[in-house]
Every structure is written in structure tokens, then in C-alpha cells.
PDB file of C-alpha atoms in Angstrom:
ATOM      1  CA  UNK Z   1     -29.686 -13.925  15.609  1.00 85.00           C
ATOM      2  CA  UNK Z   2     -27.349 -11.878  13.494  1.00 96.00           C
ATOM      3  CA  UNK Z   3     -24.545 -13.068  11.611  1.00 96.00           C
ATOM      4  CA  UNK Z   4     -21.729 -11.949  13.865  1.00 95.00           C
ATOM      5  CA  UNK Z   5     -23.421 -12.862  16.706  1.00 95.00           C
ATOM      6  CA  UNK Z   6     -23.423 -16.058  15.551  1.00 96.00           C
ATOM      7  CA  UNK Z   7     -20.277 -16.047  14.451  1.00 95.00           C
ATOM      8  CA  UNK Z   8     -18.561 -15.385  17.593  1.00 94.00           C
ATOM      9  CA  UNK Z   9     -21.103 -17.969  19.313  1.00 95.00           C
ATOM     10  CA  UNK Z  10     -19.070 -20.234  16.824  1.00 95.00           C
ATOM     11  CA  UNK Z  11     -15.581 -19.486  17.643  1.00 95.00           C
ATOM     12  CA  UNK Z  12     -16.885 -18.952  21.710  1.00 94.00           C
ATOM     13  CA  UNK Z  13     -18.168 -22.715  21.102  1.00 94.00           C
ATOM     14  CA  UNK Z  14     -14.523 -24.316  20.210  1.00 93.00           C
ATOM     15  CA  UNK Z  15     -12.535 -25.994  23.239  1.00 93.00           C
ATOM     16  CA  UNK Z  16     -10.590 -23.357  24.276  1.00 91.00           C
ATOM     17  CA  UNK Z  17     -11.191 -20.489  27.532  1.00 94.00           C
ATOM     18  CA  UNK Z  18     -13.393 -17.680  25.898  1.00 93.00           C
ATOM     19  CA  UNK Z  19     -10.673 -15.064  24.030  1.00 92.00           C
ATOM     20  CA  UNK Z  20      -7.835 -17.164  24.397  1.00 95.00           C
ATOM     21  CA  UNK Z  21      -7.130 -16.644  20.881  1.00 94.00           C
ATOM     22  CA  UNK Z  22      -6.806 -12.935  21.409  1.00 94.00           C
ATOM     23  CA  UNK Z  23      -6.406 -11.395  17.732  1.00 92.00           C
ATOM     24  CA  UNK Z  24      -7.313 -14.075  16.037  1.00 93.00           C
ATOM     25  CA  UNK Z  25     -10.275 -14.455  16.746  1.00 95.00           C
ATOM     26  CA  UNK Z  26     -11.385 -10.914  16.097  1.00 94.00           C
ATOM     27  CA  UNK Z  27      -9.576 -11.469  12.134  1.00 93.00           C
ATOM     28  CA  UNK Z  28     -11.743 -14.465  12.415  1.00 95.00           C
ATOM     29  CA  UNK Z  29     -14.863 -12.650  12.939  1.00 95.00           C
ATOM     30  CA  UNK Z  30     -13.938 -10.004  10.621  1.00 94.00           C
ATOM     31  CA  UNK Z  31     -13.680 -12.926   7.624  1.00 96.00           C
ATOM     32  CA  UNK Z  32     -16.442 -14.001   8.385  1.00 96.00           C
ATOM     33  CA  UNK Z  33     -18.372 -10.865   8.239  1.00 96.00           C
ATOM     34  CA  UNK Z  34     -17.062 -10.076   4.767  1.00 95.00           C
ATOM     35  CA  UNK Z  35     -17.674 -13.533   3.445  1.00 96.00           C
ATOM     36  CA  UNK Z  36     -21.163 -13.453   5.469  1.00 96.00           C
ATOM     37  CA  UNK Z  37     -21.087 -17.118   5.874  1.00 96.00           C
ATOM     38  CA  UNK Z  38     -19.950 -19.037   9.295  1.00 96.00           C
ATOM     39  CA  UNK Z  39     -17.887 -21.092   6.764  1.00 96.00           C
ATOM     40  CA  UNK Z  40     -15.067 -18.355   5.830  1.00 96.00           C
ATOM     41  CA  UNK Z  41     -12.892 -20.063   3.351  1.00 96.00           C
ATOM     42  CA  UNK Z  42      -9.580 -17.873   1.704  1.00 96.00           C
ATOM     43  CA  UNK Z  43      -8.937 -18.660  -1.586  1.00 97.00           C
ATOM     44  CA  UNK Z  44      -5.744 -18.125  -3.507  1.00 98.00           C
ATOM     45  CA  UNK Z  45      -4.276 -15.516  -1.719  1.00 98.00           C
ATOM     46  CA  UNK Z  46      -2.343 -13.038  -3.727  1.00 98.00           C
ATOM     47  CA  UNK Z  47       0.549 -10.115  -3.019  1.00 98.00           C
ATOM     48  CA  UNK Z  48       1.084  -7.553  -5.434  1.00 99.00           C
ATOM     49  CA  UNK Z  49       4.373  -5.288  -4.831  1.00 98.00           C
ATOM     50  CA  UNK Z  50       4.024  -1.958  -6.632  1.00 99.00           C
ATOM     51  CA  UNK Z  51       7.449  -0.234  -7.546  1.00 98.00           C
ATOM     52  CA  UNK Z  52       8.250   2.953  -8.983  1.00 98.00           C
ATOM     53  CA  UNK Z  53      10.669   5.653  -8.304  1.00 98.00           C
ATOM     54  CA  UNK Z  54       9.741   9.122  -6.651  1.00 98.00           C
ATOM     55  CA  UNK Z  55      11.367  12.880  -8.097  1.00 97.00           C
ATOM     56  CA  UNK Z  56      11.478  13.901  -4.862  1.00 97.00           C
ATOM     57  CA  UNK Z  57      14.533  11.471  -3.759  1.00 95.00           C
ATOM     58  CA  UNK Z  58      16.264  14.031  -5.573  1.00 95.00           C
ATOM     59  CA  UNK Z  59      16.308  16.494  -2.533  1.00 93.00           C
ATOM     60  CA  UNK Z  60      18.209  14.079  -0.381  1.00 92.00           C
ATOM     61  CA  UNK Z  61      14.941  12.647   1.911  1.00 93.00           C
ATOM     62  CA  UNK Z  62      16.016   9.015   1.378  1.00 90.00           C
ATOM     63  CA  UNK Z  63      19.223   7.470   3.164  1.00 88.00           C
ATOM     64  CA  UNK Z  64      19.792   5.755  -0.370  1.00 89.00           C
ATOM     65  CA  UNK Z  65      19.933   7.041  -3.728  1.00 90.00           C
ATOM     66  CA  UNK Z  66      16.853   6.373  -6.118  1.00 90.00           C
ATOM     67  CA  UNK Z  67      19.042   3.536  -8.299  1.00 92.00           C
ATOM     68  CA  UNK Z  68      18.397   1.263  -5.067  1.00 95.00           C
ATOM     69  CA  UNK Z  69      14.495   0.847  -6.284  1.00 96.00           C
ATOM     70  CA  UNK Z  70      15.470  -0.528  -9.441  1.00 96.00           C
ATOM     71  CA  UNK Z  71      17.803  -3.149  -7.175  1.00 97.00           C
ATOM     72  CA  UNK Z  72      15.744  -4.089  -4.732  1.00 97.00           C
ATOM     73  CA  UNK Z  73      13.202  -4.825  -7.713  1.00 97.00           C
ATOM     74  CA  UNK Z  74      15.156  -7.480  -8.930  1.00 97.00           C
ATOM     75  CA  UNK Z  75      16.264  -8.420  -6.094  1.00 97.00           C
ATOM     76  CA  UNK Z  76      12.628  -9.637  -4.966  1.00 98.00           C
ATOM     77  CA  UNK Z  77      11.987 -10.921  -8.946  1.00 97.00           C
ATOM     78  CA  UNK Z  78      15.408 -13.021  -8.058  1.00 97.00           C
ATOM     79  CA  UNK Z  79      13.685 -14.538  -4.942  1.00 97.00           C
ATOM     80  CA  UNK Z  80      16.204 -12.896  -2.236  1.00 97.00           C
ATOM     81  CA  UNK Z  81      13.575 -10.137  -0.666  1.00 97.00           C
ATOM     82  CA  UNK Z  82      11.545 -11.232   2.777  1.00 96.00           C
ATOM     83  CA  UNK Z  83       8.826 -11.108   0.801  1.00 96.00           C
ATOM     84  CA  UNK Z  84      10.143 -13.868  -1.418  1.00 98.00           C
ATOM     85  CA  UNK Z  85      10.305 -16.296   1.930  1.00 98.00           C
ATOM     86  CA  UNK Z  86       6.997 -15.494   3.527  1.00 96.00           C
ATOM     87  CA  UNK Z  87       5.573 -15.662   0.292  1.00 97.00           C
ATOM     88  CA  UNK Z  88       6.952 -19.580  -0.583  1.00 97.00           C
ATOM     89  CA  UNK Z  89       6.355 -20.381   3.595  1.00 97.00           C
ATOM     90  CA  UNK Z  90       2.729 -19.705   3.083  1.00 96.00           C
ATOM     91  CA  UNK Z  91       1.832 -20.850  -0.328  1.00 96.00           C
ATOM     92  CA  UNK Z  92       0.868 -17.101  -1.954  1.00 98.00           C
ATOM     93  CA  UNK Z  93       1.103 -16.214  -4.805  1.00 98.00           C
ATOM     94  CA  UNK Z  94       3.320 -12.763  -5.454  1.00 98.00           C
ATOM     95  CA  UNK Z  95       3.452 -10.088  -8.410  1.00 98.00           C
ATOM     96  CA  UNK Z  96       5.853  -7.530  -8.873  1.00 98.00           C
ATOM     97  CA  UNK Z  97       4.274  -4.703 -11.183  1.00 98.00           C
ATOM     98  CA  UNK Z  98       6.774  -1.568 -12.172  1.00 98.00           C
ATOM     99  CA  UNK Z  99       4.334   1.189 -11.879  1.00 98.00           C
ATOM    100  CA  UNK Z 100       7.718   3.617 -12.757  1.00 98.00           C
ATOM    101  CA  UNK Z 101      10.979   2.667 -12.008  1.00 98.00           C
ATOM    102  CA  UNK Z 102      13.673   4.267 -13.533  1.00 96.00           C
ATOM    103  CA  UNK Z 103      15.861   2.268 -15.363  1.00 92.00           C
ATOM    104  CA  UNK Z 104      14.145  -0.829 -15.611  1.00 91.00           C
ATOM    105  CA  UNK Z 105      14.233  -2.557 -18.481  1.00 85.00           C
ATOM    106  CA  UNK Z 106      11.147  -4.291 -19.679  1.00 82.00           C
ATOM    107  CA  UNK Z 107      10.673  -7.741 -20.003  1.00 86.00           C
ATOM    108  CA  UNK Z 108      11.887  -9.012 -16.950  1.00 94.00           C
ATOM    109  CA  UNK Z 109      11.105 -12.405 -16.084  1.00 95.00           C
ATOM    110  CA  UNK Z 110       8.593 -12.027 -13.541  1.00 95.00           C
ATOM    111  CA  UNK Z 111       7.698  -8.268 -13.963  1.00 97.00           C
ATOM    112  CA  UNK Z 112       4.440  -7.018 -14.846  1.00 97.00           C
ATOM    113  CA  UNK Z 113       4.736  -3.742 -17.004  1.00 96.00           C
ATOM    114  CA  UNK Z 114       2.486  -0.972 -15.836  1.00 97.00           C
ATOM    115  CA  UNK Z 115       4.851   1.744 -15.921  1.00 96.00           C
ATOM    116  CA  UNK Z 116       3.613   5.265 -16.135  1.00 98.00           C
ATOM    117  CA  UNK Z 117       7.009   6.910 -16.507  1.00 97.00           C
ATOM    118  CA  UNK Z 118      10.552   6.950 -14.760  1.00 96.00           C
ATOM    119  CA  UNK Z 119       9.482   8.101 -11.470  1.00 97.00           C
ATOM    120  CA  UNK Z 120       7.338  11.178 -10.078  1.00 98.00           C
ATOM    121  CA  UNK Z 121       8.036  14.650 -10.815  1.00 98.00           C
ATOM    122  CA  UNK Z 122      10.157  16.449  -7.644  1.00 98.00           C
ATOM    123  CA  UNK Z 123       7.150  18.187  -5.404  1.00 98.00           C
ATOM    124  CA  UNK Z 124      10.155  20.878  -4.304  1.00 97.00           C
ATOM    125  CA  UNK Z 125       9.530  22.025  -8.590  1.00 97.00           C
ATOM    126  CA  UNK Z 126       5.844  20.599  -9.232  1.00 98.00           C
ATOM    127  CA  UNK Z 127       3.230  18.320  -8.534  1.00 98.00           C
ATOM    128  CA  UNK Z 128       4.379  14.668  -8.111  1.00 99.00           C
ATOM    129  CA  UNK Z 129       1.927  13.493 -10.769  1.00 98.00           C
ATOM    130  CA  UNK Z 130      -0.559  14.820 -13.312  1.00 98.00           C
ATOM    131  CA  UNK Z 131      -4.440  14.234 -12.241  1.00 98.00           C
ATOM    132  CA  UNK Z 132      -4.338  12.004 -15.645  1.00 98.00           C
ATOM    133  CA  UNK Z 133      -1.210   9.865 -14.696  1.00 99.00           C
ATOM    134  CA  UNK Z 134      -2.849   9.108 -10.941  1.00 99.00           C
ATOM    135  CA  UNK Z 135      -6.024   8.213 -12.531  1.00 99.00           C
ATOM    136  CA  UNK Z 136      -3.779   6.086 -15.092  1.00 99.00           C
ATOM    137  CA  UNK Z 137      -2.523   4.622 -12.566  1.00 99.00           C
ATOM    138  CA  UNK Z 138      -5.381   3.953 -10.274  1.00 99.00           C
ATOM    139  CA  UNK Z 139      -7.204   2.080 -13.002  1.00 99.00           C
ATOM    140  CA  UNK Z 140      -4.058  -0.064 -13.468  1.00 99.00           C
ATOM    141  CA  UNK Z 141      -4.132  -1.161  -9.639  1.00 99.00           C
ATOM    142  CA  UNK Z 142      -7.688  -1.953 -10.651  1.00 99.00           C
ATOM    143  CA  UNK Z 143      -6.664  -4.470 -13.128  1.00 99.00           C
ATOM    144  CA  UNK Z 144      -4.405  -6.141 -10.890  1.00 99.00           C
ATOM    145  CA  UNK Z 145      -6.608  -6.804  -8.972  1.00 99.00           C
ATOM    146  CA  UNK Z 146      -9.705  -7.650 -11.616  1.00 99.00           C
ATOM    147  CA  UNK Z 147      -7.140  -9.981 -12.918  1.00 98.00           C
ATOM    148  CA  UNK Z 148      -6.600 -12.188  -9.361  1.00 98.00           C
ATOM    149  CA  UNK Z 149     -10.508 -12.358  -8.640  1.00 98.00           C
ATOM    150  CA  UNK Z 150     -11.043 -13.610 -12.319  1.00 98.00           C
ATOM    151  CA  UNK Z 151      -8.813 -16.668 -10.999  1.00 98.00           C
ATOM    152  CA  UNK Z 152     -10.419 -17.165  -7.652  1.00 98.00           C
ATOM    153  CA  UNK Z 153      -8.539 -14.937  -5.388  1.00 98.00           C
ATOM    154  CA  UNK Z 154     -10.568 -13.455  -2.453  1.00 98.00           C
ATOM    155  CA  UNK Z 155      -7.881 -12.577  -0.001  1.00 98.00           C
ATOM    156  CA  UNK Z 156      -5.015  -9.967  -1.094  1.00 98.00           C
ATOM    157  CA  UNK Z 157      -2.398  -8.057   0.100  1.00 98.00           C
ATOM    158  CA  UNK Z 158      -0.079  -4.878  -1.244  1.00 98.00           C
ATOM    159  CA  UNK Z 159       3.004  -3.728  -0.852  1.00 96.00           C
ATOM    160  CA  UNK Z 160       5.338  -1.689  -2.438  1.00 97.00           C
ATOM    161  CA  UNK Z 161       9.230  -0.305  -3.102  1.00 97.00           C
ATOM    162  CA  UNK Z 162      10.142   2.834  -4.078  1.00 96.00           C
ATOM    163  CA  UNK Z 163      13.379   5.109  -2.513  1.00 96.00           C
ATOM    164  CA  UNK Z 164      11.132   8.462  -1.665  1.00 95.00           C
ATOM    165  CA  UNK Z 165       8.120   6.913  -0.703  1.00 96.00           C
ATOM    166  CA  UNK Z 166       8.246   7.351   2.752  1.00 96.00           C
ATOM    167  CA  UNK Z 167       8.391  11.395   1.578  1.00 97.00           C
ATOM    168  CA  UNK Z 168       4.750  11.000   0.086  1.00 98.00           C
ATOM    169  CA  UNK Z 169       3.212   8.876   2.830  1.00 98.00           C
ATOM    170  CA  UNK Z 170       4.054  11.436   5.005  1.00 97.00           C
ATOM    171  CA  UNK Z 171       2.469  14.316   3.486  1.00 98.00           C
ATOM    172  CA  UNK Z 172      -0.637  12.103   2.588  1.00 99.00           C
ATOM    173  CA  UNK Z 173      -0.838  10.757   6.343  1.00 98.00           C
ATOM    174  CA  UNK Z 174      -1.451  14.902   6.997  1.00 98.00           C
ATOM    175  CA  UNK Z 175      -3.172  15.709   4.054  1.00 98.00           C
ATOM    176  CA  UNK Z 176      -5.788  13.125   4.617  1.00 98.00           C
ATOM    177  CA  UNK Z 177      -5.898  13.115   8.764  1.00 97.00           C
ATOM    178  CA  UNK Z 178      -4.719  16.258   9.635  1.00 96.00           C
ATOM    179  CA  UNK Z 179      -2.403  15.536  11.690  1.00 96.00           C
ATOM    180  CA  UNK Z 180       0.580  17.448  12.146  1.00 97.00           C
ATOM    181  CA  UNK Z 181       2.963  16.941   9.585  1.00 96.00           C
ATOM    182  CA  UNK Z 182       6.128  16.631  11.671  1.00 94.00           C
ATOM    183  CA  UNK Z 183       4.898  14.005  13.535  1.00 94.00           C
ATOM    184  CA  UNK Z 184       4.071  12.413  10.209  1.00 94.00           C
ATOM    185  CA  UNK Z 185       7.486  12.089   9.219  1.00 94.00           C
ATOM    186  CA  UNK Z 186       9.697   9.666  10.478  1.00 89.00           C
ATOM    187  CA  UNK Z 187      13.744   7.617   9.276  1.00 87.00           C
ATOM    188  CA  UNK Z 188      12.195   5.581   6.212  1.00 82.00           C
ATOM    189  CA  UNK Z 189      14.734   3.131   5.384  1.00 78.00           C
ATOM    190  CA  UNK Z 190      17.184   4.416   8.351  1.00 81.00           C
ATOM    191  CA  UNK Z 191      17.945   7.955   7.985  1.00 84.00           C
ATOM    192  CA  UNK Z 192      20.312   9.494  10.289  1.00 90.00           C
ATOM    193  CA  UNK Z 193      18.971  12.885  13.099  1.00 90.00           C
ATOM    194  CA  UNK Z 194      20.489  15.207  10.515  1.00 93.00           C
ATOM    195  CA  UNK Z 195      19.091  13.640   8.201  1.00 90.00           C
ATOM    196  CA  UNK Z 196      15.462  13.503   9.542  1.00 91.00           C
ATOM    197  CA  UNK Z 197      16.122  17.177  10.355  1.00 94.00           C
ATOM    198  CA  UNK Z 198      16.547  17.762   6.310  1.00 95.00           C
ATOM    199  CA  UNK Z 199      13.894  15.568   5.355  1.00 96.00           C
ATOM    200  CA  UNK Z 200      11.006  17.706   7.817  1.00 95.00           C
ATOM    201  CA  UNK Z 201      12.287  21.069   6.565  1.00 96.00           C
ATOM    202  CA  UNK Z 202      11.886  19.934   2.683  1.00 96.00           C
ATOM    203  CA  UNK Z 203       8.728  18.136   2.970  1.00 97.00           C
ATOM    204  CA  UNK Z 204       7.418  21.306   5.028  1.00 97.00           C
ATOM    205  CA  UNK Z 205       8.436  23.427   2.453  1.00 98.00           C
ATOM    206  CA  UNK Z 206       6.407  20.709  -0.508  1.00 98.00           C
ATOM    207  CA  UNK Z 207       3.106  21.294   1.847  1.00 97.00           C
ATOM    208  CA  UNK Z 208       3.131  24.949   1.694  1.00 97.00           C
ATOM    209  CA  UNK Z 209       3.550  25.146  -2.192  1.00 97.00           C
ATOM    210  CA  UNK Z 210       0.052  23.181  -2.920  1.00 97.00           C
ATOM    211  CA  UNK Z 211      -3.858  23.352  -1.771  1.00 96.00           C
ATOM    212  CA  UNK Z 212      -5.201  20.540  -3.444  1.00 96.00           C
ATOM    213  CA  UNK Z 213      -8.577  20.267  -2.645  1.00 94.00           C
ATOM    214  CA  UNK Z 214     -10.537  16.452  -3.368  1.00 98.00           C
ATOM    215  CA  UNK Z 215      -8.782  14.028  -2.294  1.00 98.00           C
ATOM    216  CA  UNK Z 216      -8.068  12.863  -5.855  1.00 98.00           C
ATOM    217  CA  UNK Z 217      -5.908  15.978  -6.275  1.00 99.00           C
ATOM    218  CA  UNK Z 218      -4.112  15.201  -2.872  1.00 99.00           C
ATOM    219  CA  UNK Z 219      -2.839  11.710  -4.452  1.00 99.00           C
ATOM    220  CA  UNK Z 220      -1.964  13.466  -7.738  1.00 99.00           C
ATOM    221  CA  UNK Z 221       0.010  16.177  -5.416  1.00 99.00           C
ATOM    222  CA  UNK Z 222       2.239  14.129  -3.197  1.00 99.00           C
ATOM    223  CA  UNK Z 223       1.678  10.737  -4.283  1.00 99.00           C
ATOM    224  CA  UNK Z 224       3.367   8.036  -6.106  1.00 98.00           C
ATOM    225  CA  UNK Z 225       2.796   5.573  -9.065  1.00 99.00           C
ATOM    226  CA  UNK Z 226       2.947   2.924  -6.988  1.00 99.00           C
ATOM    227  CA  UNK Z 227       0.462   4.579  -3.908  1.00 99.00           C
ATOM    228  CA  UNK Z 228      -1.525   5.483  -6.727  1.00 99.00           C
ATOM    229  CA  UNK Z 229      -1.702   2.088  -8.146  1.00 99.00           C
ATOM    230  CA  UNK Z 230      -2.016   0.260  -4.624  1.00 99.00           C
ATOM    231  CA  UNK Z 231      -5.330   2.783  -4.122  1.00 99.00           C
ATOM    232  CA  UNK Z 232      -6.993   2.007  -7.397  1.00 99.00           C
ATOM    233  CA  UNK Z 233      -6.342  -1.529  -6.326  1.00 99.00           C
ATOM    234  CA  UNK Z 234      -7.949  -0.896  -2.558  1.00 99.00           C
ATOM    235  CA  UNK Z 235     -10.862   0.319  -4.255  1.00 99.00           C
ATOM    236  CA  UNK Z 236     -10.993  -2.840  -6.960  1.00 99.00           C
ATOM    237  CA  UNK Z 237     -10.283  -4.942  -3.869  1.00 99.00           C
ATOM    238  CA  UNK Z 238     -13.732  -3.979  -2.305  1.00 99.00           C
ATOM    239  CA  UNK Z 239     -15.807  -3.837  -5.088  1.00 98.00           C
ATOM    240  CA  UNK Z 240     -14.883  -7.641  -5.703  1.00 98.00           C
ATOM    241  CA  UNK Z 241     -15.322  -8.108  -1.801  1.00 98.00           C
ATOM    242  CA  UNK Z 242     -12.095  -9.473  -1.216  1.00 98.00           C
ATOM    243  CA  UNK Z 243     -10.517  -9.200   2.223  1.00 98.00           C
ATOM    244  CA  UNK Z 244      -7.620  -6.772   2.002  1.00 98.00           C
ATOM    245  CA  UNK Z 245      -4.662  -6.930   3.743  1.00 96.00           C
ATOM    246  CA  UNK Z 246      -2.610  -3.663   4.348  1.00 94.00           C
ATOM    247  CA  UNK Z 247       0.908  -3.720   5.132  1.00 88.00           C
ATOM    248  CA  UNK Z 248       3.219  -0.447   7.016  1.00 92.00           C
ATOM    249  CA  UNK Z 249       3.200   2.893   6.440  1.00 95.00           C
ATOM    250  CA  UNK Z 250       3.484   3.685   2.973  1.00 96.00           C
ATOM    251  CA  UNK Z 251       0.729   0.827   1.986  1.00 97.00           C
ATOM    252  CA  UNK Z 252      -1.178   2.624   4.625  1.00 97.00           C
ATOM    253  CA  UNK Z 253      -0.833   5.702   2.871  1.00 98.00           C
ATOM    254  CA  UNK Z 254      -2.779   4.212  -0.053  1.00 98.00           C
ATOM    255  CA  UNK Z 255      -5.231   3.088   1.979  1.00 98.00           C
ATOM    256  CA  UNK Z 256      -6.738   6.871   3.443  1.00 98.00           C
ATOM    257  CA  UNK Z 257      -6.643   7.947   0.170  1.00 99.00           C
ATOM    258  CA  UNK Z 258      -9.075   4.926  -0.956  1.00 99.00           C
ATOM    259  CA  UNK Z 259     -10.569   5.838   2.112  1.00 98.00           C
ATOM    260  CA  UNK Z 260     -10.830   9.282   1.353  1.00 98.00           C
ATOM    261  CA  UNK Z 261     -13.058   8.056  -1.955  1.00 98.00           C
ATOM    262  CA  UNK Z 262     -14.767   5.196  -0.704  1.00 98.00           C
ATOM    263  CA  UNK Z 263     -14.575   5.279   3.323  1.00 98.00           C
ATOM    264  CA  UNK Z 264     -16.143   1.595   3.520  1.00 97.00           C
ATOM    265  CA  UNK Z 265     -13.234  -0.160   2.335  1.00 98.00           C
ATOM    266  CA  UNK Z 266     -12.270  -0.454   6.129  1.00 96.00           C
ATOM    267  CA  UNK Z 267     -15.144  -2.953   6.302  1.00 96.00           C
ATOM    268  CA  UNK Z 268     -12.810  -5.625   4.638  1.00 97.00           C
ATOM    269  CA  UNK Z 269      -9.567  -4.477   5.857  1.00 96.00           C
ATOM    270  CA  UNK Z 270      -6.940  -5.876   8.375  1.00 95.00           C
ATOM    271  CA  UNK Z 271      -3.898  -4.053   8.967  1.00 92.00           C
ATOM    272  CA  UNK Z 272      -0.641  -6.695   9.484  1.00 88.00           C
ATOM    273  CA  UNK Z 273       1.888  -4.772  11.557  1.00 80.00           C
ATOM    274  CA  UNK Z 274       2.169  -1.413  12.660  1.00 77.00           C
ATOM    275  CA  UNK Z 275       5.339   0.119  11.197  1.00 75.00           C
ATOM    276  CA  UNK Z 276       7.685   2.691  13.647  1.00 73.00           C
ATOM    277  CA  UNK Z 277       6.054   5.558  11.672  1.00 68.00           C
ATOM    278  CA  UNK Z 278       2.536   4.764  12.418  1.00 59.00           C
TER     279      UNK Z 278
END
């Protein structure tokens, strides 16, 4: 008998009517199946928010100026984000890494220092990043991660901040799918109709300028330090056969282009929520 078959004979064995546990019992099939035991056990699970600051924000595609990322930043490092309470609820641990936020200073308590620079370039001018800052970056979300399996970890999670990112999931989402760009693009953090009006017509106008053609370039193109760092740490995550959690739409983002390079890290995925834009 194969593994998952006997796997769900397991969980079809507990007192309960068969699939009563909906969900749950598929995540419980899918630990399982990357642990390839019928004795799943998750050990020290870890969140690692990526921050940094996007040149695009310039252009007006955010409801909020760029000096909110710095703020909200210390805001979670000061315990008052929802991250901060679902975090303590549960018993995981949480990392804040500045992958490039302007205005930061170093040495925060709390703060891991990864920073590439003070934000992306503006994709209106230029690329967002240089193919040597992504793959900077990337490797540095492989650390992270390197780091947390050195001390047990086997479940992990990612999210991020950054005013602008919403901008670059979007035209990754396309880039990487296909799918039509408008329909890619949604409020972010709350943006108003005219606002989501201005935010298409600039990020159509950012797709025409480039043709990037591996998906490495595509990253480098409309991504972010923080995307960039969240895929390196995708990739990590899978090597080390962790189970990965992913978590809304700009997370997400990081997660096609991992899947782009490596399209088996969906084998140890689960996706939390599903955010209005996805």
C-alpha cells in the first residue's frame, strides 16, 4: 500500500464521519506526504517578514506614501502588527529582515539586516533591480531559511511589507501566468476607483517597456527585494524539505517565480488564505 493511501486510511480510521474534517484533513495528508511518515510532527515553526521599499511608489500606485514601510516595520518589531498576535497565540517564532527599506536605521532591536539598498529602482525609468541585486537577494532568503532548519525548523511561513508591492505582484502574476494584466491588478492597501484607474494605466505602460525573457530576468524586471528574498527562500525551503506556508498575493507572487525555477516546490506548499486579488 502506498504511503498516502495509508495515510488517509489513518485519518479515515479516527472517530469521526469520513471528511468531516473537510480541509484539514487534506493539509493533513499533504504533511504527511512531505514528511513521508504516518507520524507528521511540525517542529519550530518559523515566520519571516521581508520588508523593503519599491521605486515605483513614486508614480502614485500605492494609497500611502513609501515612508509608511519603514512604519509599519517597526510597528511589527514593537509587537502592534496582526502578525505580532497570531504569532504569540500560536507559539511561532517571527523575523523581521529589511531586505531595503528606506530610511531604516540599522540596528534595530529585532531587525535582521539584509538590506540591498533603499528600495527598487522606478520600472516607469528602469528595471526594478539589477540581475546581480535579485540574485543578492535570493541567496539572502536562502540563508534565512538555512539558518531556521540548522535549529530544527521544518514548517515556515513568509510574508512581507513594502508600499508598491502590490505594483510588482501584479506584473509578475502576468508575467509568469499569462494572464491578463488588468485583471492582475487590483486596490492593494485600499486604493480608491480613480485610483485603481491610475495604477492599471502605469503598470501597463511598465509591461510594454521590458521583454525579459527567463524567469530570473522577470524577478529582476518587476520585482522587489523582499519578493526576491521570499523566492530564494521558497527555493531554500524545499531543498531542506520543509513544509511552506504561503500567505496573499504578494507572497504568492514569490512563489511562481520559485515556481518558475523549480516547479516542484508546490509539492510542499499550502496556501493560507486567498487574498481579494487572487
Amino acid at each position: 500500500m502506498s504511503l498516502e493511501k495509508e495515510l488517509i486510511k489513518k485519518i479515515d480510521s479516527r472517530t469521526k464521519p469520513l471528511g468531516s474534517l473537510g480541509k484539514l484533513e487534506k493539509v493533513a495528508l499533504r504533511i504527511g506526504l512531505v514528511q513521508g511518515t504516518l507520524t507528521p510532527e511540525l517542529r519550530k515553526p518559523a515566520i519571516i517578514v521581508f520588508a523593503a521599499d519599491h521605486g515605483i511608489s513614486e508614480a502614485g500606485v500605492s494609497a500611502y506614501p513609501g515612508e509608511v514601510t519603514k512604519q509599519m516595520v517597526i510597528n511589527i518589531l514593537n509587537g502592534g502588527a496582526a502578525i505580532n498576535v497570531f504569532t504569540r497565540q500560536h507559539g511561532i517564532a517571527l523575523r523581521v529582515v529589511d531586505a531595503g527599506v528606506a530610511g531604516l536605521s540599522a540596528g534595530l532591536p529585532g531587525l535582521i539586516d539584509a538590506r540591498i539598498a533603499g528600495g527598487t529602482k522606478n520600472m516607469l525609468n528602469e528595471p526594478a533591480m539589477s540581475l546581480e541585486e535579485c540574485r543578492r537577494a535570493m541567496e539572502s532568503g536562502r540563508e534565512m531559511v538555512r539558518r531556521e532548519a540548522a535549529g530544527g525548523c521544518n514548517i515556515i511561513g513568509f510574508g512581507e511589507m513594502g508600499i508598491g508591492n502590490s505594483s510588482s505582484a501584479s506584473l509578475l502574476h502576468h508575467r509568469y501566468t499569462g494572464f491578463p494584466l488588468s485583471r492582475c491588478i487590483g486596490r492593494g492597501a485600499g486604493m480608491s476607483d480613480e485610483g485603481l484607474r491610475h495604477k492599471k494605466r502605469i503598470l501597463k505602460i511598465v509591461n510594454s517597456k521590458y521583454s525579459p525573457g527567463s524567469p530570473e530576468e522577470i524577478l529582476a524586471t518587476f520585482g522587489g527585494f523582499e519578493i526576491a528574498m521570499i523566492c530564494g527562500a521558497v527555493l531554500e525551503a524545499k531543498k531542506q524539505n520543509m513544509l511552506i506556508i504561503a500567505d496573499g498575493y504578494i507572497v504568492t507572487s514569490a512563489f511562481l517565480a520559485a515556481h518558475a525555477m523549480q516547479p516542484d516546490i508546490m509539492d510542499n506548499t499550502i496556501f493560507s488564505h486567498l487574498s481579494d486579488e487572487t
